[in-house]
Amino acid sequence: MPRPKPPVKTEVSVEEFLDFEATSSERHEYAHGQVFAMAGNSERHNRLAFELAMAIAQNSRDTGCRVLMSDVKVQTPTGAVYYPDVMVVCDTSDDHPYIKRSPSLIVEVLSDSTLDIDRGEKWLNYQTLPSLQTYVLLEQNTMRAEVFRRAEGGWFYERIESGPLKLPCVNLEIALEDIYARLGQLEPEDTTPDGSKAR
């Protein structure tokens, strides 16, 4: 679903947002002058991001690329600021400790509440990053990946439901089955806090 519109439209500059976020105990995203609180993620969501991040990290150990998870922000040329689930930065000059501006790879794990944002608003903003080579969307409850790769004149789209997930920007090829197999019997996202299935 798209983001809910704030009851009162009060635009905030990106500088004001970054100052606010630096002292906030909760995480927020920023787009179009608006600040949006981030919802918590399920264990399954976190494990899926972690398993892929670990595979990338092990493969990138000698490359100088850094694999970052959801506590580090990315800022796009449009001014939007997000916390990607997984981000790889290979540019040694992109050395701010909390904000990155030249990632090579961004991965988002889809949730029911964010899939429209990840496929829409975020993707439109991520495309403006000149350094970005690959954008990956991982389905949480179904073994499926959507991959956008930068190509001459645009982006190449691939949907994968089995077999190798190829990430040439980090010189990695890993079977999708291997990533999802490590989730074990973790409950899907539509399970409520008391353990029952959400309706």
JSON list of N, CA and C in Angstrom, two decimals, residues 137-146 159-163 175-181:
[
{"chain": "A", "resi": 137, "resn": "LEU", "atom": "N", "xyz": [14.67, -7.09, -5.06]},
{"chain": "A", "resi": 137, "resn": "LEU", "atom": "CA", "xyz": [13.51, -7.22, -4.18]},
{"chain": "A", "resi": 137, "resn": "LEU", "atom": "C", "xyz": [13.33, -8.69, -3.87]},
{"chain": "A", "resi": 138, "resn": "LEU", "atom": "N", "xyz": [13.31, -9.04, -2.59]},
{"chain": "A", "resi": 138, "resn": "LEU", "atom": "CA", "xyz": [13.11, -10.42, -2.17]},
{"chain": "A", "resi": 138, "resn": "LEU", "atom": "C", "xyz": [11.73, -10.59, -1.55]},
{"chain": "A", "resi": 139, "resn": "GLU", "atom": "N", "xyz": [10.95, -11.52, -2.08]},
{"chain": "A", "resi": 139, "resn": "GLU", "atom": "CA", "xyz": [9.66, -11.85, -1.47]},
{"chain": "A", "resi": 139, "resn": "GLU", "atom": "C", "xyz": [9.93, -12.54, -0.14]},
{"chain": "A", "resi": 140, "resn": "GLN", "atom": "N", "xyz": [9.11, -12.25, 0.84]},
{"chain": "A", "resi": 140, "resn": "GLN", "atom": "CA", "xyz": [9.35, -12.79, 2.17]},
{"chain": "A", "resi": 140, "resn": "GLN", "atom": "C", "xyz": [8.75, -14.18, 2.37]},
{"chain": "A", "resi": 141, "resn": "ASN", "atom": "N", "xyz": [7.54, -14.39, 1.89]},
{"chain": "A", "resi": 141, "resn": "ASN", "atom": "CA", "xyz": [6.82, -15.63, 2.17]},
{"chain": "A", "resi": 141, "resn": "ASN", "atom": "C", "xyz": [6.79, -16.58, 0.98]},
{"chain": "A", "resi": 142, "resn": "THR", "atom": "N", "xyz": [7.35, -16.16, -0.14]},
{"chain": "A", "resi": 142, "resn": "THR", "atom": "CA", "xyz": [7.45, -16.99, -1.34]},
{"chain": "A", "resi": 142, "resn": "THR", "atom": "C", "xyz": [8.87, -16.89, -1.87]},
{"chain": "A", "resi": 143, "resn": "MET", "atom": "N", "xyz": [9.41, -17.98, -2.36]},
{"chain": "A", "resi": 143, "resn": "MET", "atom": "CA", "xyz": [10.77, -17.94, -2.91]},
{"chain": "A", "resi": 143, "resn": "MET", "atom": "C", "xyz": [10.74, -17.24, -4.26]},
{"chain": "A", "resi": 144, "resn": "ARG", "atom": "N", "xyz": [11.05, -15.97, -4.24]},
{"chain": "A", "resi": 144, "resn": "ARG", "atom": "CA", "xyz": [11.01, -15.17, -5.48]},
{"chain": "A", "resi": 144, "resn": "ARG", "atom": "C", "xyz": [11.87, -13.93, -5.31]},
{"chain": "A", "resi": 145, "resn": "ALA", "atom": "N", "xyz": [12.61, -13.59, -6.34]},
{"chain": "A", "resi": 145, "resn": "ALA", "atom": "CA", "xyz": [13.41, -12.37, -6.36]},
{"chain": "A", "resi": 145, "resn": "ALA", "atom": "C", "xyz": [13.12, -11.60, -7.63]},
{"chain": "A", "resi": 146, "resn": "GLU", "atom": "N", "xyz": [13.06, -10.29, -7.51]},
{"chain": "A", "resi": 146, "resn": "GLU", "atom": "CA", "xyz": [12.98, -9.40, -8.67]},
{"chain": "A", "resi": 146, "resn": "GLU", "atom": "C", "xyz": [14.29, -8.62, -8.71]},
{"chain": "A", "resi": 159, "resn": "ARG", "atom": "N", "xyz": [12.88, -11.71, -13.19]},
{"chain": "A", "resi": 159, "resn": "ARG", "atom": "CA", "xyz": [12.14, -12.31, -12.08]},
{"chain": "A", "resi": 159, "resn": "ARG", "atom": "C", "xyz": [12.62, -13.75, -11.92]},
{"chain": "A", "resi": 160, "resn": "ILE", "atom": "N", "xyz": [13.03, -14.11, -10.71]},
{"chain": "A", "resi": 160, "resn": "ILE", "atom": "CA", "xyz": [13.63, -15.42, -10.45]},
{"chain": "A", "resi": 160, "resn": "ILE", "atom": "C", "xyz": [12.82, -16.15, -9.38]},
{"chain": "A", "resi": 161, "resn": "GLU", "atom": "N", "xyz": [12.43, -17.38, -9.67]},
{"chain": "A", "resi": 161, "resn": "GLU", "atom": "CA", "xyz": [11.70, -18.19, -8.70]},
{"chain": "A", "resi": 161, "resn": "GLU", "atom": "C", "xyz": [12.46, -19.45, -8.31]},
{"chain": "A", "resi": 162, "resn": "SER", "atom": "N", "xyz": [13.57, -19.71, -8.97]},
{"chain": "A", "resi": 162, "resn": "SER", "atom": "CA", "xyz": [14.45, -20.82, -8.62]},
{"chain": "A", "resi": 162, "resn": "SER", "atom": "C", "xyz": [15.77, -20.62, -9.35]},
{"chain": "A", "resi": 163, "resn": "GLY", "atom": "N", "xyz": [16.77, -21.37, -8.90]},
{"chain": "A", "resi": 163, "resn": "GLY", "atom": "CA", "xyz": [18.05, -21.28, -9.58]},
{"chain": "A", "resi": 163, "resn": "GLY", "atom": "C", "xyz": [18.90, -20.12, -9.09]},
{"chain": "A", "resi": 175, "resn": "ALA", "atom": "N", "xyz": [22.40, -19.75, -5.30]},
{"chain": "A", "resi": 175, "resn": "ALA", "atom": "CA", "xyz": [21.09, -20.35, -5.58]},
{"chain": "A", "resi": 175, "resn": "ALA", "atom": "C", "xyz": [20.04, -19.75, -4.65]},
{"chain": "A", "resi": 176, "resn": "LEU", "atom": "N", "xyz": [18.93, -19.36, -5.22]},
{"chain": "A", "resi": 176, "resn": "LEU", "atom": "CA", "xyz": [17.84, -18.81, -4.42]},
{"chain": "A", "resi": 176, "resn": "LEU", "atom": "C", "xyz": [17.41, -19.81, -3.36]},
{"chain": "A", "resi": 177, "resn": "GLU", "atom": "N", "xyz": [17.44, -21.09, -3.71]},
{"chain": "A", "resi": 177, "resn": "GLU", "atom": "CA", "xyz": [17.04, -22.14, -2.77]},
{"chain": "A", "resi": 177, "resn": "GLU", "atom": "C", "xyz": [17.93, -22.13, -1.52]},
{"chain": "A", "resi": 178, "resn": "ASP", "atom": "N", "xyz": [19.20, -21.81, -1.69]},
{"chain": "A", "resi": 178, "resn": "ASP", "atom": "CA", "xyz": [20.12, -21.79, -0.54]},
{"chain": "A", "resi": 178, "resn": "ASP", "atom": "C", "xyz": [19.77, -20.67, 0.43]},
{"chain": "A", "resi": 179, "resn": "ILE", "atom": "N", "xyz": [19.36, -19.53, -0.10]},
{"chain": "A", "resi": 179, "resn": "ILE", "atom": "CA", "xyz": [19.00, -18.41, 0.76]},
{"chain": "A", "resi": 179, "resn": "ILE", "atom": "C", "xyz": [17.75, -18.72, 1.57]},
{"chain": "A", "resi": 180, "resn": "TYR", "atom": "N", "xyz": [16.72, -19.21, 0.90]},
{"chain": "A", "resi": 180, "resn": "TYR", "atom": "CA", "xyz": [15.44, -19.45, 1.57]},
{"chain": "A", "resi": 180, "resn": "TYR", "atom": "C", "xyz": [15.47, -20.69, 2.45]},
{"chain": "A", "resi": 181, "resn": "ALA", "atom": "N", "xyz": [16.30, -21.68, 2.11]},
{"chain": "A", "resi": 181, "resn": "ALA", "atom": "CA", "xyz": [16.37, -22.90, 2.92]},
{"chain": "A", "resi": 181, "resn": "ALA", "atom": "C", "xyz": [16.83, -22.60, 4.33]}
]
